[in-house]
PDB file of C-alpha atoms in Angstrom:
ATOM      1  CA  MET A 168      25.244 144.020  53.985  1.00 91.00           C
ATOM      2  CA  ILE A 169      27.358 141.348  55.634  1.00 95.00           C
ATOM      3  CA  PRO A 170      31.016 142.193  56.357  1.00 95.00           C
ATOM      4  CA  LEU A 171      33.416 139.382  55.436  1.00 95.00           C
ATOM      5  CA  ASN A 172      37.182 139.328  55.563  1.00 97.00           C
ATOM      6  CA  VAL A 173      38.234 136.852  52.882  1.00 97.00           C
ATOM      7  CA  ASN A 174      41.905 136.178  52.251  1.00 97.00           C
ATOM      8  CA  GLY A 175      42.835 139.423  53.986  1.00 95.00           C
ATOM      9  CA  ARG A 176      40.454 141.607  52.005  1.00 96.00           C
ATOM     10  CA  GLU A 177      37.367 143.274  53.422  1.00 97.00           C
ATOM     11  CA  HIS A 178      34.084 142.731  51.591  1.00 96.00           C
ATOM     12  CA  ARG A 179      30.506 143.798  52.237  1.00 96.00           C
ATOM     13  CA  LEU A 180      28.128 141.303  50.678  1.00 95.00           C
ATOM     14  CA  ASP A 181      24.522 141.967  49.867  1.00 95.00           C
ATOM     15  CA  VAL A 182      23.332 138.400  50.490  1.00 96.00           C
ATOM     16  CA  ASP A 183      20.744 136.714  52.676  1.00 97.00           C
ATOM     17  CA  PRO A 184      22.334 136.085  56.122  1.00 97.00           C
ATOM     18  CA  SER A 185      21.462 132.385  55.827  1.00 97.00           C
ATOM     19  CA  THR A 186      23.442 131.998  52.584  1.00 97.00           C
ATOM     20  CA  PRO A 187      26.131 129.339  53.040  1.00 98.00           C
ATOM     21  CA  VAL A 188      29.660 130.707  52.987  1.00 98.00           C
ATOM     22  CA  LEU A 189      30.401 128.329  50.086  1.00 98.00           C
ATOM     23  CA  TRP A 190      27.964 130.110  47.783  1.00 98.00           C
ATOM     24  CA  ALA A 191      29.032 133.583  48.924  1.00 97.00           C
ATOM     25  CA  LEU A 192      32.620 132.657  48.034  1.00 98.00           C
ATOM     26  CA  ARG A 193      31.834 130.993  44.713  1.00 98.00           C
ATOM     27  CA  ASP A 194      28.884 132.981  43.376  1.00 97.00           C
ATOM     28  CA  THR A 195      29.403 136.424  44.880  1.00 96.00           C
ATOM     29  CA  LEU A 196      33.195 136.701  45.167  1.00 97.00           C
ATOM     30  CA  GLY A 197      34.164 134.406  42.283  1.00 97.00           C
ATOM     31  CA  LEU A 198      36.473 132.258  44.427  1.00 97.00           C
ATOM     32  CA  THR A 199      35.750 128.876  42.882  1.00 97.00           C
ATOM     33  CA  GLY A 200      38.575 126.853  44.420  1.00 96.00           C
ATOM     34  CA  THR A 201      36.299 125.842  47.289  1.00 97.00           C
ATOM     35  CA  LYS A 202      34.145 122.999  45.973  1.00 97.00           C
ATOM     36  CA  PHE A 203      30.582 121.835  46.532  1.00 97.00           C
ATOM     37  CA  GLY A 204      30.524 118.151  47.368  1.00 94.00           C
ATOM     38  CA  CYS A 205      27.587 116.983  49.441  1.00 94.00           C
ATOM     39  CA  GLY A 206      25.939 120.084  50.912  1.00 95.00           C
ATOM     40  CA  GLU A 207      25.731 118.355  54.296  1.00 96.00           C
ATOM     41  CA  ALA A 208      29.251 118.829  55.742  1.00 95.00           C
ATOM     42  CA  LEU A 209      30.045 115.146  55.258  1.00 95.00           C
ATOM     43  CA  CYS A 210      32.693 115.116  52.521  1.00 96.00           C
ATOM     44  CA  GLY A 211      35.031 118.042  53.261  1.00 97.00           C
ATOM     45  CA  ALA A 212      35.279 119.398  49.693  1.00 97.00           C
ATOM     46  CA  CYS A 213      34.020 122.793  50.894  1.00 98.00           C
ATOM     47  CA  THR A 214      36.516 123.228  53.753  1.00 98.00           C
ATOM     48  CA  VAL A 215      37.808 126.739  54.408  1.00 98.00           C
ATOM     49  CA  HIS A 216      39.488 128.273  57.450  1.00 98.00           C
ATOM     50  CA  VAL A 217      37.592 130.600  59.756  1.00 98.00           C
ATOM     51  CA  ASP A 218      39.991 132.276  62.175  1.00 97.00           C
ATOM     52  CA  GLY A 219      42.429 129.452  61.428  1.00 95.00           C
ATOM     53  CA  GLN A 220      40.025 126.578  62.076  1.00 96.00           C
ATOM     54  CA  ALA A 221      38.851 124.180  59.365  1.00 97.00           C
ATOM     55  CA  VAL A 222      35.128 124.786  58.754  1.00 97.00           C
ATOM     56  CA  ARG A 223      32.661 123.236  56.316  1.00 98.00           C
ATOM     57  CA  SER A 224      31.449 126.189  54.289  1.00 98.00           C
ATOM     58  CA  CYS A 225      28.451 124.410  52.752  1.00 98.00           C
ATOM     59  CA  VAL A 226      26.538 124.496  56.051  1.00 98.00           C
ATOM     60  CA  THR A 227      27.991 127.635  57.623  1.00 98.00           C
ATOM     61  CA  PRO A 228      25.817 130.724  57.086  1.00 98.00           C
ATOM     62  CA  VAL A 229      27.580 133.978  56.265  1.00 97.00           C
ATOM     63  CA  SER A 230      25.932 135.531  59.327  1.00 97.00           C
ATOM     64  CA  ALA A 231      27.987 133.153  61.523  1.00 97.00           C
ATOM     65  CA  VAL A 232      31.296 134.383  60.119  1.00 97.00           C
ATOM     66  CA  ALA A 233      30.593 138.104  59.755  1.00 95.00           C
ATOM     67  CA  GLY A 234      33.702 140.030  60.719  1.00 90.00           C
ATOM     68  CA  ARG A 235      35.836 136.885  61.125  1.00 96.00           C
ATOM     69  CA  ARG A 236      38.866 135.920  59.005  1.00 97.00           C
ATOM     70  CA  ILE A 237      38.025 133.489  56.216  1.00 98.00           C
ATOM     71  CA  THR A 238      40.863 131.867  54.286  1.00 97.00           C
ATOM     72  CA  THR A 239      40.297 129.908  51.098  1.00 97.00           C
ATOM     73  CA  ILE A 240      42.430 127.555  49.040  1.00 97.00           C
ATOM     74  CA  GLU A 241      43.354 130.460  46.757  1.00 96.00           C
ATOM     75  CA  ALA A 242      45.238 132.163  49.607  1.00 96.00           C
ATOM     76  CA  VAL A 243      46.721 128.979  51.079  1.00 93.00           C
ATOM     77  CA  THR A 244      48.294 127.894  47.801  1.00 88.00           C
ATOM     78  CA  ALA A 245      49.448 131.367  46.788  1.00 88.00           C
ATOM     79  CA  GLY A 246      52.820 130.627  48.384  1.00 80.00           C
ATOM     80  CA  GLU A 247      52.880 133.244  51.150  1.00 87.00           C
ATOM     81  CA  ASP A 248      51.887 130.875  53.976  1.00 92.00           C
ATOM     82  CA  PRO A 249      54.824 128.551  54.801  1.00 94.00           C
ATOM     83  CA  VAL A 250      52.530 125.741  55.972  1.00 96.00           C
ATOM     84  CA  GLY A 251      50.329 126.072  52.899  1.00 95.00           C
ATOM     85  CA  ARG A 252      53.399 126.102  50.680  1.00 95.00           C
ATOM     86  CA  ALA A 253      54.838 122.992  52.391  1.00 97.00           C
ATOM     87  CA  VAL A 254      51.542 121.103  52.026  1.00 97.00           C
ATOM     88  CA  HIS A 255      51.067 122.175  48.408  1.00 95.00           C
ATOM     89  CA  GLU A 256      54.615 121.145  47.483  1.00 96.00           C
ATOM     90  CA  ALA A 257      54.226 117.792  49.287  1.00 97.00           C
ATOM     91  CA  TRP A 258      50.952 117.209  47.403  1.00 97.00           C
ATOM     92  CA  VAL A 259      52.830 117.620  44.127  1.00 96.00           C
ATOM     93  CA  ARG A 260      55.801 115.465  45.219  1.00 97.00           C
ATOM     94  CA  HIS A 261      53.477 112.637  46.238  1.00 97.00           C
ATOM     95  CA  ASP A 262      51.243 112.991  43.183  1.00 95.00           C
ATOM     96  CA  VAL A 263      48.199 113.051  45.478  1.00 95.00           C
ATOM     97  CA  ALA A 264      45.545 114.334  43.118  1.00 90.00           C
ATOM     98  CA  GLN A 265      43.818 112.095  40.625  1.00 88.00           C
ATOM     99  CA  CYS A 266      40.551 113.744  39.677  1.00 89.00           C
ATOM    100  CA  GLY A 267      41.431 116.616  42.024  1.00 88.00           C
ATOM    101  CA  TYR A 268      37.896 117.490  43.072  1.00 92.00           C
ATOM    102  CA  CYS A 269      38.402 116.944  46.807  1.00 93.00           C
ATOM    103  CA  GLN A 270      41.898 118.370  46.923  1.00 95.00           C
ATOM    104  CA  SER A 271      41.129 121.928  48.013  1.00 95.00           C
ATOM    105  CA  GLY A 272      39.265 120.587  51.037  1.00 97.00           C
ATOM    106  CA  GLN A 273      41.970 118.017  51.736  1.00 97.00           C
ATOM    107  CA  ILE A 274      44.690 120.676  51.609  1.00 97.00           C
ATOM    108  CA  MET A 275      42.721 123.094  53.799  1.00 97.00           C
ATOM    109  CA  THR A 276      42.206 120.358  56.403  1.00 98.00           C
ATOM    110  CA  ALA A 277      45.875 119.327  56.273  1.00 98.00           C
ATOM    111  CA  VAL A 278      47.056 122.921  56.713  1.00 97.00           C
ATOM    112  CA  ALA A 279      44.765 123.506  59.712  1.00 97.00           C
ATOM    113  CA  PHE A 280      45.947 120.215  61.234  1.00 98.00           C
ATOM    114  CA  LEU A 281      49.648 120.992  60.812  1.00 97.00           C
ATOM    115  CA  LYS A 282      49.180 124.494  62.203  1.00 97.00           C
ATOM    116  CA  SER A 283      47.523 123.000  65.295  1.00 96.00           C
ATOM    117  CA  LEU A 284      50.594 120.910  66.140  1.00 96.00           C
ATOM    118  CA  PRO A 285      53.346 122.169  68.438  1.00 93.00           C
ATOM    119  CA  LYS A 286      56.257 123.480  66.369  1.00 89.00           C
ATOM    120  CA  GLY A 287      58.425 120.628  65.113  1.00 86.00           C
ATOM    121  CA  GLN A 288      56.069 117.842  66.217  1.00 91.00           C
ATOM    122  CA  GLN A 289      55.936 114.971  63.771  1.00 95.00           C
ATOM    123  CA  PRO A 290      52.440 113.490  63.632  1.00 97.00           C
ATOM    124  CA  ARG A 291      51.963 109.737  63.709  1.00 96.00           C
ATOM    125  CA  ALA A 292      50.055 108.062  60.869  1.00 96.00           C
ATOM    126  CA  GLU A 293      47.056 107.542  63.180  1.00 97.00           C
ATOM    127  CA  GLU A 294      46.978 111.259  64.036  1.00 97.00           C
ATOM    128  CA  ILE A 295      47.052 112.207  60.368  1.00 98.00           C
ATOM    129  CA  ASP A 296      44.281 109.717  59.598  1.00 97.00           C
ATOM    130  CA  ALA A 297      42.151 111.091  62.448  1.00 97.00           C
ATOM    131  CA  ALA A 298      42.686 114.699  61.345  1.00 97.00           C
ATOM    132  CA  MET A 299      41.840 113.918  57.723  1.00 97.00           C
ATOM    133  CA  ALA A 300      38.995 111.469  58.490  1.00 94.00           C
ATOM    134  CA  GLY A 301      36.147 113.787  57.513  1.00 91.00           C
ATOM    135  CA  ASN A 302      37.468 114.315  53.993  1.00 95.00           C
ATOM    136  CA  VAL A 303      36.281 111.931  51.309  1.00 95.00           C
ATOM    137  CA  CYS A 304      38.431 111.127  48.289  1.00 94.00           C
ATOM    138  CA  ARG A 305      36.486 109.202  45.683  1.00 92.00           C
ATOM    139  CA  CYS A 306      39.728 108.217  43.974  1.00 92.00           C
ATOM    140  CA  GLY A 307      41.031 106.647  47.193  1.00 93.00           C
ATOM    141  CA  THR A 308      44.362 108.463  47.415  1.00 94.00           C
ATOM    142  CA  TYR A 309      44.357 108.266  51.214  1.00 96.00           C
ATOM    143  CA  ALA A 310      47.819 106.668  51.465  1.00 96.00           C
ATOM    144  CA  ARG A 311      49.311 109.433  49.319  1.00 97.00           C
ATOM    145  CA  ILE A 312      47.449 112.075  51.340  1.00 97.00           C
ATOM    146  CA  ARG A 313      48.879 110.634  54.575  1.00 97.00           C
ATOM    147  CA  ALA A 314      52.372 110.535  53.063  1.00 98.00           C
ATOM    148  CA  ALA A 315      52.096 114.127  51.841  1.00 98.00           C
ATOM    149  CA  VAL A 316      50.926 115.411  55.232  1.00 98.00           C
ATOM    150  CA  ALA A 317      53.807 113.601  56.949  1.00 98.00           C
ATOM    151  CA  ASP A 318      56.236 114.965  54.339  1.00 98.00           C
ATOM    152  CA  ALA A 319      54.963 118.523  54.862  1.00 97.00           C
ATOM    153  CA  ALA A 320      55.382 118.130  58.643  1.00 97.00           C
ATOM    154  CA  ARG A 321      58.993 117.031  58.143  1.00 96.00           C
ATOM    155  CA  THR A 322      59.605 119.998  55.828  1.00 96.00           C
ATOM    156  CA  LEU A 323      58.279 122.372  58.470  1.00 95.00           C
ATOM    157  CA  ALA A 324      60.339 120.846  61.325  1.00 90.00           C
TER     158      ALA A 324
END
């Protein structure tokens, strides 16, 4: 049994310790907001937070996160986290999503990035691009993603 704290709830999962966090979330806990993209940590669709840091869940074994705090897109967009709320609202204002497949990973990366900034700091476009660089959007909405991240930062200032 592997102890996982997911979105503030304690779970004990009867899974192989090498099981990727992605599949524990989706298949065992039914949290399907985190997406499978490439399985090699290259696209960012599977991004979750582990103790506040953006982590690729497709290559992270559950044994590596036992007892740590895992946060998924379901918790970030629930409205209780002010940074998550600001990012989610900016995503809607800027009509970021097209197909939407990459969006949970994009949002999780954006939230972790904004939380890493000193309070009130407004990131430059280059900083946003660097923070979001590992997330692939097949629809090419990168300009809208950048604008939404900047908008969320202004909202939080």
